[in-house]
Amino acid sequence: MRILKAIFGHVSGRIGGIIVLVYVVLAILGTLGVTPHDPLMQNRIDRLHAPSLTYWMGTDLFGRDVASRLMHGIGESFTVAFFSVAVATAIGTLLGLTAAWSGKRWDGVIMRTMDVLLAFPAILLALLIIAIVGPGTWTSVAAIAIVYTPIFTRVVRGPALSLKGRDFVDAARTFGSSRSYILTRHLLLNLVAPLTVQVTLALAWSLLTEAGLSFLGLGTQPPASSLGLMLSDSRNLMETAPWLLIFPGVTIMISILGFNLLGDALRDILDPKMRRSTV
């Protein structure tokens, strides 16, 4: 409750938190199928219908309701983003702790591998993985998770190395505490703050990466919808039906803005050194 109060007491946190909350609700409703219309139902009579009381955001080339497809697309995009970031966080944290604790040999192997992965631009590495495995929603989850694992590994390794030499860790060793206890109780718990901020920012990046993959036809596959796929379908209809481009584009922009604002607020709240005088 204290952290929620701090977030909503922060200007960026309040705006970002509300945006993220609205998107999470829309994602849940879209995933459960609670939409104004069936997002997959085609109605050729109402094709390219402009926004109206019946179709709040108009219809697409096949007469499908854009608002319903947008809700369904938010659900698909958020599913990919949340699962990929969860996997990247778990694997990156494990690798970072292992590298920090195990000494130079494993540290060198793990971090040089992460350096190789970081040498590739995120979207290109994801494209390479999908080109090998094949397109699809869960392939996108795996590709994005691999892309962002090195970031979490670095975020964990640096502070873990610093904490490893602290007096309370030496005391725990002296009293015979097990390695797993020290790693979880003394290292991991002290890394919650930077990990929380990194997760929030990574969600924004993964949403953008998923949109890019779907735009290229390598993410979510038709007839399902995702934000990037909706943008791709609207490329040839920008002049005749601009709402097909505007609504998904604005949706992506606002979602990324929300996560970035929330991450900025969490950074200020959880790290006293980063607090601004205006907070």
Coordinates of C-alpha atoms in Angstrom, one line a residue:
M1 CA 0.0 0.0 0.0
R2 CA 2.9 2.4 0.8
I3 CA 4.4 1.9 -2.7
L4 CA 1.0 2.5 -4.4
K5 CA 0.5 5.7 -2.3
A6 CA 4.0 6.8 -3.4
I7 CA 3.3 6.1 -7.0
F8 CA 0.0 8.0 -7.1
G9 CA 1.7 10.8 -5.2
H10 CA 4.2 11.2 -8.0
V11 CA 3.0 13.1 -11.1
S12 CA 4.5 10.7 -13.6
G13 CA 3.5 7.7 -11.5
R14 CA -0.1 8.8 -11.3
I15 CA -0.4 9.4 -15.0
G16 CA 1.5 6.3 -16.0
G17 CA -0.3 4.1 -13.4
I18 CA -3.7 5.1 -14.7
I19 CA -2.7 4.5 -18.3
V20 CA -1.2 1.0 -17.4
L21 CA -4.3 0.1 -15.3
V22 CA -6.7 1.1 -18.1
Y23 CA -4.7 -1.0 -20.6
V24 CA -4.5 -4.0 -18.3
V25 CA -8.3 -3.9 -17.9
L26 CA -8.8 -3.6 -21.7
A27 CA -6.3 -6.5 -22.2
I28 CA -8.2 -8.7 -19.8
L29 CA -11.6 -7.9 -21.4
G30 CA -10.2 -8.4 -24.9
T31 CA -8.6 -11.8 -23.9
L32 CA -11.9 -12.9 -22.3
G33 CA -13.8 -11.8 -25.4
V34 CA -15.8 -9.1 -23.6
T35 CA -15.9 -6.7 -26.6
P36 CA -18.6 -4.6 -28.3
H37 CA -18.6 -6.9 -31.3
D38 CA -17.0 -10.2 -32.3
P39 CA -13.4 -9.1 -33.3
L40 CA -13.2 -11.9 -35.9
M41 CA -16.7 -11.6 -37.4
Q42 CA -16.7 -10.2 -41.0
N43 CA -19.5 -8.0 -42.2
R44 CA -18.8 -7.0 -45.8
I45 CA -21.9 -4.7 -45.9
D46 CA -20.3 -2.4 -43.2
R47 CA -16.7 -2.6 -44.6
L48 CA -14.6 0.6 -44.1
H49 CA -17.4 2.1 -42.1
A50 CA -16.3 5.4 -40.5
P51 CA -16.4 5.8 -36.7
S52 CA -20.0 6.0 -35.5
L53 CA -22.2 5.1 -32.5
T54 CA -22.5 1.6 -33.8
Y55 CA -18.8 1.2 -34.5
W56 CA -16.9 3.5 -32.2
M57 CA -13.7 3.3 -34.1
G58 CA -15.0 2.3 -37.5
T59 CA -14.6 -1.0 -39.3
D60 CA -11.8 -2.5 -41.4
L61 CA -11.6 -3.8 -45.0
F62 CA -13.6 -6.9 -43.9
G63 CA -16.2 -5.1 -41.9
R64 CA -14.7 -6.1 -38.6
D65 CA -15.1 -3.7 -35.6
V66 CA -11.9 -1.8 -35.0
A67 CA -12.6 -1.2 -31.3
S68 CA -13.2 -4.9 -30.7
R69 CA -10.1 -5.9 -32.6
L70 CA -8.1 -3.2 -30.8
M71 CA -9.2 -4.7 -27.4
H72 CA -8.3 -8.1 -28.6
G73 CA -5.0 -6.8 -30.0
I74 CA -4.1 -5.2 -26.7
G75 CA -4.7 -8.6 -25.0
E76 CA -2.5 -10.4 -27.5
S77 CA 0.3 -7.7 -27.3
F78 CA 0.2 -7.6 -23.5
T79 CA 0.3 -11.4 -23.3
V80 CA 3.5 -11.5 -25.4
A81 CA 5.0 -8.6 -23.5
F82 CA 4.3 -9.9 -20.0
F83 CA 5.3 -13.5 -20.6
S84 CA 8.5 -12.5 -22.5
V85 CA 9.5 -10.1 -19.7
A86 CA 8.7 -12.6 -17.0
V87 CA 10.9 -15.2 -18.7
A88 CA 13.7 -12.7 -19.4
T89 CA 13.6 -11.5 -15.7
A90 CA 13.8 -15.0 -14.3
I91 CA 16.6 -16.2 -16.6
G92 CA 18.5 -12.9 -16.5
T93 CA 18.3 -12.8 -12.7
L94 CA 19.5 -16.4 -12.4
L95 CA 22.4 -15.7 -14.8
G96 CA 23.3 -12.4 -13.1
L97 CA 23.4 -14.0 -9.6
T98 CA 25.4 -16.9 -10.9
A99 CA 27.9 -14.7 -12.7
A100 CA 28.4 -12.5 -9.6
W101 CA 28.7 -15.4 -7.1
S102 CA 30.6 -18.1 -9.0
G103 CA 33.8 -16.2 -9.7
K104 CA 35.8 -15.2 -12.7
R105 CA 35.4 -18.4 -14.8
W106 CA 31.6 -18.5 -15.0
D107 CA 31.4 -14.8 -14.8
G108 CA 33.5 -14.5 -17.9
V109 CA 31.5 -17.2 -19.8
I110 CA 28.1 -15.8 -18.9
M111 CA 28.9 -12.1 -19.5
R112 CA 30.8 -12.7 -22.8
T113 CA 27.7 -14.6 -24.0
M114 CA 25.5 -11.7 -23.0
D115 CA 27.9 -9.3 -24.8
V116 CA 27.4 -11.3 -28.0
L117 CA 23.6 -11.1 -27.7
L118 CA 23.8 -7.4 -26.9
A119 CA 25.9 -6.8 -30.0
F120 CA 22.8 -7.4 -32.1
P121 CA 20.0 -4.8 -32.4
A122 CA 17.0 -6.1 -30.5
I123 CA 14.7 -6.3 -33.5
L124 CA 17.3 -8.0 -35.7
L125 CA 18.1 -10.6 -33.1
A126 CA 14.3 -11.3 -32.7
L127 CA 14.0 -11.6 -36.5
L128 CA 16.9 -14.0 -36.6
I129 CA 15.3 -16.3 -34.0
I130 CA 11.9 -16.2 -35.6
A131 CA 13.4 -16.9 -39.0
I132 CA 14.9 -20.1 -37.6
V133 CA 12.0 -21.3 -35.5
G134 CA 9.0 -19.8 -37.5
P135 CA 6.5 -17.0 -36.8
G136 CA 3.8 -17.2 -34.1
T137 CA 2.7 -15.7 -30.7
W138 CA 4.8 -18.0 -28.5
T139 CA 7.8 -17.8 -30.9
S140 CA 7.6 -14.0 -30.3
V141 CA 7.6 -14.6 -26.6
A142 CA 10.7 -16.7 -26.8
A143 CA 12.5 -14.4 -29.1
I144 CA 11.8 -11.2 -27.1
A145 CA 12.7 -13.0 -23.9
I146 CA 16.1 -14.0 -25.4
V147 CA 16.6 -10.4 -26.6
Y148 CA 16.1 -8.8 -23.2
T149 CA 17.7 -11.5 -21.0
P150 CA 21.2 -9.8 -21.3
I151 CA 19.8 -6.6 -20.0
F152 CA 18.4 -8.2 -16.8
T153 CA 21.7 -10.2 -16.4
R154 CA 23.7 -6.9 -16.4
V155 CA 21.2 -5.2 -14.1
V156 CA 21.5 -8.0 -11.5
R157 CA 25.3 -8.8 -11.8
G158 CA 26.6 -5.3 -11.0
P159 CA 24.8 -4.7 -7.7
A160 CA 25.2 -8.4 -6.8
L161 CA 29.0 -8.1 -7.1
S162 CA 28.8 -5.0 -4.8
L163 CA 26.6 -6.8 -2.3
K164 CA 28.7 -9.9 -2.3
G165 CA 31.5 -8.1 -0.5
R166 CA 29.3 -6.4 2.1
D167 CA 29.7 -7.2 5.8
F168 CA 26.3 -8.8 6.2
V169 CA 27.1 -11.3 3.5
D170 CA 30.4 -12.2 5.2
A171 CA 28.5 -12.5 8.5
A172 CA 26.0 -14.9 6.9
R173 CA 28.8 -17.0 5.6
T174 CA 30.5 -17.1 9.0
F175 CA 27.3 -18.3 10.6
G176 CA 27.1 -21.1 8.1
S177 CA 24.2 -19.9 6.0
S178 CA 23.7 -21.9 2.8
R179 CA 24.6 -20.4 -0.6
S180 CA 20.9 -20.5 -1.7
Y181 CA 19.9 -18.6 1.5
I182 CA 22.5 -15.9 1.0
L183 CA 21.6 -15.5 -2.7
T184 CA 17.8 -15.2 -2.1
R185 CA 17.7 -13.5 1.3
H186 CA 20.7 -11.1 1.2
L187 CA 21.3 -10.5 -2.5
L188 CA 18.0 -11.0 -4.4
L189 CA 15.9 -9.1 -1.9
N190 CA 18.3 -6.1 -2.2
L191 CA 17.9 -6.2 -6.0
V192 CA 14.1 -5.8 -6.0
A193 CA 14.1 -2.1 -6.5
P194 CA 16.3 -2.0 -9.7
L195 CA 14.6 -5.1 -11.0
T196 CA 11.2 -3.5 -10.6
V197 CA 12.2 -0.4 -12.5
Q198 CA 13.8 -2.5 -15.2
V199 CA 10.7 -4.7 -15.6
T200 CA 8.5 -1.7 -16.1
L201 CA 10.8 -0.3 -18.8
A202 CA 11.3 -3.7 -20.4
L203 CA 7.5 -4.0 -20.8
A204 CA 7.4 -0.9 -22.9
W205 CA 10.3 -2.1 -25.1
S206 CA 8.8 -5.5 -25.5
L207 CA 5.4 -4.0 -26.6
L208 CA 7.3 -2.0 -29.2
T209 CA 9.3 -5.1 -30.3
E210 CA 6.1 -7.2 -30.5
A211 CA 4.4 -4.5 -32.6
G212 CA 7.4 -4.4 -34.9
L213 CA 7.4 -8.2 -35.4
S214 CA 3.7 -8.4 -36.0
F215 CA 3.9 -5.5 -38.4
L216 CA 6.4 -7.5 -40.4
G217 CA 4.1 -10.6 -40.3
L218 CA 6.3 -12.5 -37.9
G219 CA 4.4 -12.2 -34.7
T220 CA 0.7 -12.8 -34.1
Q221 CA -0.8 -14.5 -37.1
P222 CA -4.2 -13.7 -38.7
P223 CA -7.1 -13.9 -38.1
A224 CA -6.1 -13.0 -34.5
S225 CA -5.3 -9.3 -34.1
S226 CA -2.4 -7.5 -32.5
L227 CA -1.5 -3.8 -32.6
G228 CA 1.4 -4.2 -35.0
L229 CA -0.7 -6.4 -37.3
M230 CA -3.5 -3.9 -37.4
L231 CA -1.0 -1.2 -38.4
S232 CA 0.3 -3.4 -41.1
D233 CA -3.2 -4.1 -42.5
S234 CA -3.9 -0.3 -42.7
R235 CA -0.8 0.6 -44.8
N236 CA -2.7 0.7 -48.1
L237 CA -5.8 2.4 -46.7
M238 CA -4.3 5.5 -45.0
E239 CA -6.1 7.9 -47.4
T240 CA -9.5 6.1 -47.6
A241 CA -9.7 4.9 -44.0
P242 CA -7.3 6.8 -41.8
W243 CA -8.9 5.6 -38.6
L244 CA -7.4 2.1 -39.3
L245 CA -3.9 3.6 -38.8
I246 CA -4.6 6.3 -36.2
F247 CA -6.2 4.2 -33.5
P248 CA -3.7 1.3 -33.4
G249 CA -0.8 3.8 -33.7
V250 CA -2.1 6.0 -30.9
T251 CA -2.8 2.9 -28.8
I252 CA 0.8 1.8 -29.1
M253 CA 2.2 5.2 -28.4
I254 CA 0.1 5.8 -25.2
S255 CA 0.9 2.3 -23.9
I256 CA 4.6 2.8 -24.2
L257 CA 4.3 6.3 -22.7
G258 CA 2.4 4.8 -19.7
F259 CA 5.0 2.2 -18.9
N260 CA 7.9 4.7 -19.3
L261 CA 6.2 7.2 -17.0
L262 CA 5.5 4.5 -14.4
G263 CA 9.1 3.3 -14.7
D264 CA 10.4 6.8 -14.3
A265 CA 8.3 7.3 -11.1
L266 CA 9.4 3.9 -9.7
R267 CA 13.1 4.9 -10.3
D268 CA 12.5 8.2 -8.3
I269 CA 10.7 6.4 -5.5
L270 CA 12.9 3.4 -5.0
D271 CA 16.2 5.1 -5.5
P272 CA 16.6 8.1 -3.1
K273 CA 19.5 9.4 -5.2
M274 CA 17.3 9.8 -8.2
R275 CA 14.5 11.7 -6.4
R276 CA 13.7 15.1 -7.9
S277 CA 13.0 18.1 -5.8
T278 CA 9.6 18.4 -7.5
V279 CA 8.4 15.0 -6.3

